[in-house]
CSV table of C-alpha atoms in Angstrom, one decimal:
chain,number,residue,atom,x,y,z
J,1,MET,CA,9.6,8.3,-17.1
J,2,SER,CA,6.8,6.8,-19.1
J,3,SER,CA,3.4,8.9,-19.0
J,4,ALA,CA,1.6,5.7,-18.1
J,5,LEU,CA,3.9,5.5,-14.9
J,6,THR,CA,3.2,9.1,-13.8
J,7,ARG,CA,-0.6,8.9,-14.7
J,8,VAL,CA,-0.8,5.8,-12.3
J,9,ALA,CA,1.2,7.6,-9.4
J,10,TYR,CA,-1.2,10.5,-9.6
J,11,ALA,CA,-4.1,8.2,-9.7
J,12,TYR,CA,-2.8,6.3,-6.8
J,13,ASP,CA,-2.6,9.5,-4.6
J,14,ARG,CA,-5.7,10.4,-5.6
J,15,LEU,CA,-7.6,7.5,-4.9
J,16,ARG,CA,-5.8,5.9,-2.0
J,17,ALA,CA,-4.6,8.6,0.1
J,18,TYR,CA,-5.6,8.9,3.8
J,19,PRO,CA,-7.9,11.5,5.3
J,20,PRO,CA,-5.7,13.7,7.2
J,21,GLU,CA,-7.0,12.7,10.5
J,22,VAL,CA,-6.4,9.0,9.7
J,23,ALA,CA,-2.9,9.7,8.5
J,24,GLY,CA,-2.3,11.4,11.7
J,25,ARG,CA,-3.6,8.4,13.8
J,26,ILE,CA,-1.4,6.2,11.8
J,27,ALA,CA,1.6,8.3,12.3
J,28,THR,CA,1.1,8.6,15.9
J,29,ALA,CA,1.1,4.8,16.3
J,30,MET,CA,4.1,4.5,14.3
J,31,ALA,CA,6.2,7.1,16.1
J,32,SER,CA,5.3,5.5,19.4
J,33,ALA,CA,6.7,2.2,18.6
J,34,VAL,CA,10.2,4.0,17.5
J,35,SER,CA,10.4,6.9,20.0
J,36,GLY,CA,12.1,6.9,23.3
J,37,ARG,CA,15.1,5.1,22.6
J,38,GLY,CA,17.7,7.6,23.5
J,39,GLU,CA,18.6,9.0,20.0
J,40,GLU,CA,16.6,10.6,17.2
J,41,PRO,CA,15.1,7.7,15.4
J,42,VAL,CA,15.8,7.3,11.6
J,43,LEU,CA,12.8,5.7,9.6
J,44,LEU,CA,12.9,4.0,6.4
J,45,GLU,CA,10.0,3.0,4.4
J,46,LEU,CA,10.1,0.4,1.7
J,47,GLY,CA,7.9,1.2,-1.2
J,48,VAL,CA,7.0,4.9,-0.1
J,49,GLY,CA,4.9,5.3,-3.0
J,50,THR,CA,3.6,9.1,-3.2
J,51,GLY,CA,4.0,9.5,0.8
J,52,ARG,CA,0.6,8.8,2.2
J,53,ILE,CA,2.6,7.3,5.1
J,54,ALA,CA,5.7,9.1,5.0
J,55,LEU,CA,4.6,12.7,5.0
J,56,PRO,CA,2.8,12.9,8.3
J,57,LEU,CA,6.0,11.3,10.1
J,58,ILE,CA,8.2,13.7,8.3
J,59,ALA,CA,6.2,16.7,9.4
J,60,ARG,CA,6.8,15.4,13.1
J,61,GLY,CA,10.6,15.8,12.4
J,62,PHE,CA,11.6,12.1,11.9
J,63,PRO,CA,14.7,11.9,9.6
J,64,TYR,CA,13.3,9.7,6.8
J,65,ILE,CA,14.6,7.6,4.1
J,66,ALA,CA,12.0,6.9,1.2
J,67,LEU,CA,12.7,4.1,-1.0
J,68,ASP,CA,10.8,3.1,-4.1
J,69,VAL,CA,11.7,1.2,-7.3
J,70,ASN,CA,9.1,3.4,-9.3
J,71,PRO,CA,10.6,6.9,-10.5
J,72,ALA,CA,7.2,8.2,-11.0
J,73,MET,CA,6.1,7.3,-7.4
J,74,LEU,CA,9.2,9.1,-6.0
J,75,GLU,CA,8.6,12.1,-8.2
J,76,VAL,CA,5.2,12.7,-6.8
J,77,PHE,CA,6.6,12.1,-3.4
J,78,ARG,CA,9.4,14.6,-3.9
J,79,GLN,CA,7.1,17.3,-5.3
J,80,LYS,CA,4.6,16.8,-2.1
J,81,ALA,CA,7.5,16.8,0.3
J,82,ALA,CA,9.5,19.8,-1.4
J,83,GLY,CA,8.9,21.9,1.6
J,84,VAL,CA,10.4,19.5,4.0
J,85,MET,CA,13.0,17.8,2.4
J,86,ARG,CA,16.0,18.7,4.7
J,87,LYS,CA,15.6,15.4,6.6
J,88,VAL,CA,14.4,13.3,3.7
J,89,ARG,CA,16.6,11.1,1.4
J,90,LEU,CA,15.2,9.4,-1.6
J,91,LEU,CA,16.3,6.2,-2.8
J,92,GLN,CA,15.1,4.7,-6.1
J,93,ALA,CA,16.2,1.0,-5.4
J,94,ASP,CA,14.7,-2.3,-4.8
J,95,ALA,CA,13.4,-3.6,-1.4
J,96,ARG,CA,15.4,-6.8,-1.9
J,97,ALA,CA,18.6,-5.1,-2.1
J,98,ILE,CA,18.7,-2.0,0.2
J,99,PRO,CA,21.5,0.1,-0.4
J,100,LEU,CA,22.2,1.0,3.4
J,101,PRO,CA,24.8,-0.4,5.8
J,102,ASP,CA,23.7,-3.1,8.4
J,103,GLU,CA,22.0,-1.7,11.6
J,104,SER,CA,21.5,1.9,10.2
J,105,VAL,CA,17.8,2.8,10.9
J,106,HIS,CA,15.7,2.4,13.9
J,107,GLY,CA,12.3,1.7,12.1
J,108,VAL,CA,11.7,0.0,8.8
J,109,ILE,CA,7.8,0.6,7.6
J,110,VAL,CA,6.4,-1.6,5.1
J,111,VAL,CA,2.6,-1.1,4.0
J,112,HIS,CA,1.0,-3.0,1.3
J,113,LEU,CA,4.3,-4.3,-0.1
J,114,TRP,CA,4.9,-7.9,0.6
J,115,HIS,CA,2.4,-9.1,-1.8
J,116,LEU,CA,4.0,-7.6,-4.7
J,117,LEU,CA,7.2,-9.3,-4.4
J,118,PRO,CA,7.3,-12.9,-5.5
J,119,ASP,CA,10.7,-13.2,-3.5
J,120,TRP,CA,9.5,-11.5,-0.1
J,121,PRO,CA,11.9,-13.4,2.0
J,122,LYS,CA,14.8,-11.3,0.4
J,123,ALA,CA,13.1,-8.0,1.3
J,124,LEU,CA,12.4,-9.3,4.6
J,125,ALA,CA,16.0,-10.2,5.3
J,126,GLU,CA,17.0,-6.9,4.0
J,127,ALA,CA,14.5,-5.0,6.4
J,128,LEU,CA,15.9,-7.0,9.5
J,129,ARG,CA,19.5,-6.6,8.3
J,130,VAL,CA,19.4,-2.9,8.3
J,131,LEU,CA,17.5,-2.4,11.6
J,132,LYS,CA,19.3,-1.4,14.8
J,133,PRO,CA,19.3,-3.7,17.9
J,134,GLY,CA,15.9,-2.6,19.7
J,135,GLY,CA,14.6,-1.3,16.2
J,136,ALA,CA,11.2,-2.3,14.8
J,137,LEU,CA,9.7,-3.5,11.8
J,138,LEU,CA,6.2,-1.8,11.1
J,139,GLU,CA,3.9,-3.5,8.9
J,140,GLY,CA,0.7,-1.7,7.9
J,141,TRP,CA,-2.5,-2.7,6.1
J,142,ASP,CA,-6.0,-1.6,5.5
J,143,GLN,CA,-8.9,-3.7,5.5
J,144,VAL,CA,-11.9,-2.5,3.4
J,145,GLU,CA,-15.6,-3.4,3.4
J,146,ALA,CA,-17.7,-1.8,0.6
J,147,GLU,CA,-20.4,-3.8,-1.1
J,148,ALA,CA,-20.6,-1.9,-4.4
J,149,GLU,CA,-16.7,-1.8,-4.7
J,150,CYS,CA,-16.8,-5.7,-4.3
J,151,ALA,CA,-19.4,-6.3,-6.6
J,152,LEU,CA,-17.4,-4.4,-9.2
J,153,GLN,CA,-14.1,-6.3,-8.5
J,154,GLU,CA,-15.9,-9.5,-8.8
J,155,ARG,CA,-17.6,-8.5,-12.1
J,156,TRP,CA,-14.4,-7.6,-13.4
J,157,ARG,CA,-12.8,-10.8,-12.4
J,158,ALA,CA,-15.6,-12.7,-14.0
J,159,LEU,CA,-15.1,-10.7,-17.5
J,160,VAL,CA,-11.6,-11.2,-17.2
J,161,ALA,CA,-12.1,-15.0,-16.9
J,162,GLU,CA,-14.3,-15.0,-20.0
J,163,GLU,CA,-11.3,-13.8,-21.7
J,164,GLY,CA,-9.4,-16.8,-20.8
J,165,VAL,CA,-7.5,-15.1,-18.2
J,166,ARG,CA,-7.1,-16.4,-14.5
J,167,VAL,CA,-6.8,-13.8,-11.8
J,168,GLU,CA,-5.5,-14.6,-8.3
J,169,ARG,CA,-6.8,-12.6,-5.5
J,170,GLY,CA,-6.3,-12.8,-1.6
J,171,LEU,CA,-2.5,-12.8,-2.0
J,172,HIS,CA,-2.2,-9.8,0.3
J,173,GLN,CA,-3.7,-11.6,3.4
J,174,ARG,CA,-1.9,-14.8,2.7
J,175,ARG,CA,1.5,-13.0,2.6
J,176,LEU,CA,0.8,-10.9,5.7
J,177,ALA,CA,0.3,-14.6,7.3
J,178,GLU,CA,3.3,-15.9,5.7
J,179,VAL,CA,5.6,-13.0,6.8
J,180,GLU,CA,4.3,-13.3,10.3
J,181,GLU,CA,5.1,-17.0,10.4
J,182,ALA,CA,8.6,-16.3,9.0
J,183,LEU,CA,9.1,-13.7,11.9
J,184,LYS,CA,8.0,-16.2,14.4
J,185,ARG,CA,10.7,-18.9,13.0
J,186,LEU,CA,13.1,-16.3,13.7
J,187,GLY,CA,12.3,-16.1,17.7
J,188,LEU,CA,10.9,-12.7,17.0
J,189,LYS,CA,7.2,-11.6,18.4
J,190,PRO,CA,5.3,-9.6,16.1
J,191,LYS,CA,2.1,-7.8,17.7
J,192,SER,CA,-0.7,-6.5,15.7
J,193,ARG,CA,-3.6,-4.0,16.5
J,194,GLN,CA,-6.0,-2.1,14.9
J,195,VAL,CA,-5.1,1.6,14.8
J,196,VAL,CA,-7.9,3.4,13.3
J,197,ALA,CA,-11.4,3.0,11.8
J,198,TRP,CA,-13.4,5.4,9.5
J,199,ARG,CA,-15.6,5.6,6.5
J,200,GLU,CA,-15.7,7.3,3.2
J,201,GLU,CA,-18.0,8.0,0.5
J,202,ARG,CA,-17.0,7.0,-3.0
J,203,THR,CA,-18.4,7.2,-6.4
J,204,LEU,CA,-18.8,4.1,-8.9
J,205,ARG,CA,-16.6,6.4,-11.2
J,206,GLU,CA,-13.9,6.3,-8.8
J,207,ALA,CA,-14.2,2.7,-8.1
J,208,LEU,CA,-14.0,2.0,-11.9
J,209,GLU,CA,-11.0,4.3,-12.3
J,210,ALA,CA,-9.1,2.6,-9.7
J,211,LEU,CA,-9.6,-0.7,-11.6
J,212,GLU,CA,-8.9,1.0,-14.9
J,213,GLU,CA,-5.5,2.3,-13.6
J,214,ARG,CA,-4.5,-1.0,-12.2
J,215,LEU,CA,-4.2,0.2,-8.7
J,216,TYR,CA,-4.8,-3.2,-7.3
J,217,SER,CA,-2.1,-5.8,-7.5
J,218,PHE,CA,-4.6,-8.4,-8.6
J,219,THR,CA,-5.1,-6.4,-12.1
J,220,GLN,CA,-1.3,-6.4,-13.0
J,221,ALA,CA,-0.9,-9.7,-14.8
J,222,VAL,CA,-3.9,-9.1,-17.3
J,223,PRO,CA,-2.8,-8.3,-20.8
J,224,GLU,CA,-3.4,-4.6,-21.7
J,225,ALA,CA,-5.7,-5.4,-24.8
J,226,VAL,CA,-8.0,-7.8,-22.4
J,227,HIS,CA,-7.8,-5.2,-19.7
J,228,ALA,CA,-9.1,-2.5,-22.2
J,229,ARG,CA,-12.0,-4.6,-23.4
J,230,VAL,CA,-12.9,-5.7,-19.9
J,231,VAL,CA,-13.1,-2.1,-18.5
J,232,ALA,CA,-15.4,-1.0,-21.5
J,233,ARG,CA,-17.7,-3.8,-20.7
J,234,LEU,CA,-17.6,-3.3,-16.9
J,235,LYS,CA,-18.5,0.3,-17.4
J,236,ALA,CA,-21.5,-0.4,-19.5
J,237,TRP,CA,-22.5,-3.2,-16.7
J,238,ALA,CA,-22.1,-0.7,-13.9
J,239,GLU,CA,-24.3,1.9,-15.7
J,240,ALA,CA,-26.8,-0.7,-16.4
J,241,GLU,CA,-26.9,-1.9,-12.7
J,242,TRP,CA,-26.7,1.1,-10.8
J,243,GLY,CA,-27.4,4.1,-13.4
J,244,SER,CA,-25.2,7.2,-12.7
J,245,LEU,CA,-21.6,6.5,-12.2
J,246,ASP,CA,-21.6,9.4,-10.0
J,247,ARG,CA,-23.8,7.6,-7.5
J,248,THR,CA,-21.9,7.4,-4.1
J,249,PHE,CA,-21.7,4.3,-1.9
J,250,PRO,CA,-20.1,3.9,1.8
J,251,VAL,CA,-16.7,2.4,2.2
J,252,GLU,CA,-15.6,1.1,5.8
J,253,LYS,CA,-11.9,1.0,6.3
J,254,ARG,CA,-9.6,0.0,9.1
J,255,PHE,CA,-5.8,0.3,9.5
J,256,PHE,CA,-3.8,-2.4,11.3
J,257,LEU,CA,-0.3,-2.2,12.4
J,258,ARG,CA,2.1,-5.1,13.2
J,259,VAL,CA,5.2,-4.1,15.3
J,260,THR,CA,8.1,-6.5,15.5
J,261,ARG,CA,10.9,-5.4,17.7
J,262,LEU,CA,14.5,-6.8,17.4
J,263,GLY,CA,16.2,-7.6,20.7
């Protein structure tokens, strides 16, 4: 396991984790979508990461299959879940080829994953394949409003463009719409709702670190040398624009859940 992968995994956990009360609200919404079916629901999460969605559900007693292609993410998750691993199965695998039998789980959880997969229809087909009749596909996503963070990201994009590299943004929302249309073409009826809204305080330094550690998918295609130069210029720009990087700014967040039931 490379040190770079491990560093990113720990940075992700530190910078993108949900507050406990928010994680609890999300878990409650997902649990209610799979409970009451007459047998103990088994949940599968595609792209489990470091467990920000999984751990509150595991704490409620759900048998959980945690799948991720990144061994560093799974290792961080394993350490965090060490005391509750009795009902947890770790799978290092690709979501486009899930190593499980047909109709084997009651719920498939997908949070911020579709836009990372160019051939996402394969992963969607796999998710539906392993769901039991009456099971539910549970898709979750954040919507974030933060003026200072948006300014940082736009400045980063402009600096990358000066280096001759084109960055595509907005793929996440477009992909959610594409998946919804694919589900409807199959005769399914996805239903979306806001689960929780909350406010956080973030420092400029933390926002810069999230860009530096490439925690956003739109940063992934930028060559390392270009990224390093841009981050250095971005830090200098942020200090000139705002002063101390430890200055805080508000971040308004909302979490949405889309439930699609089979049969």
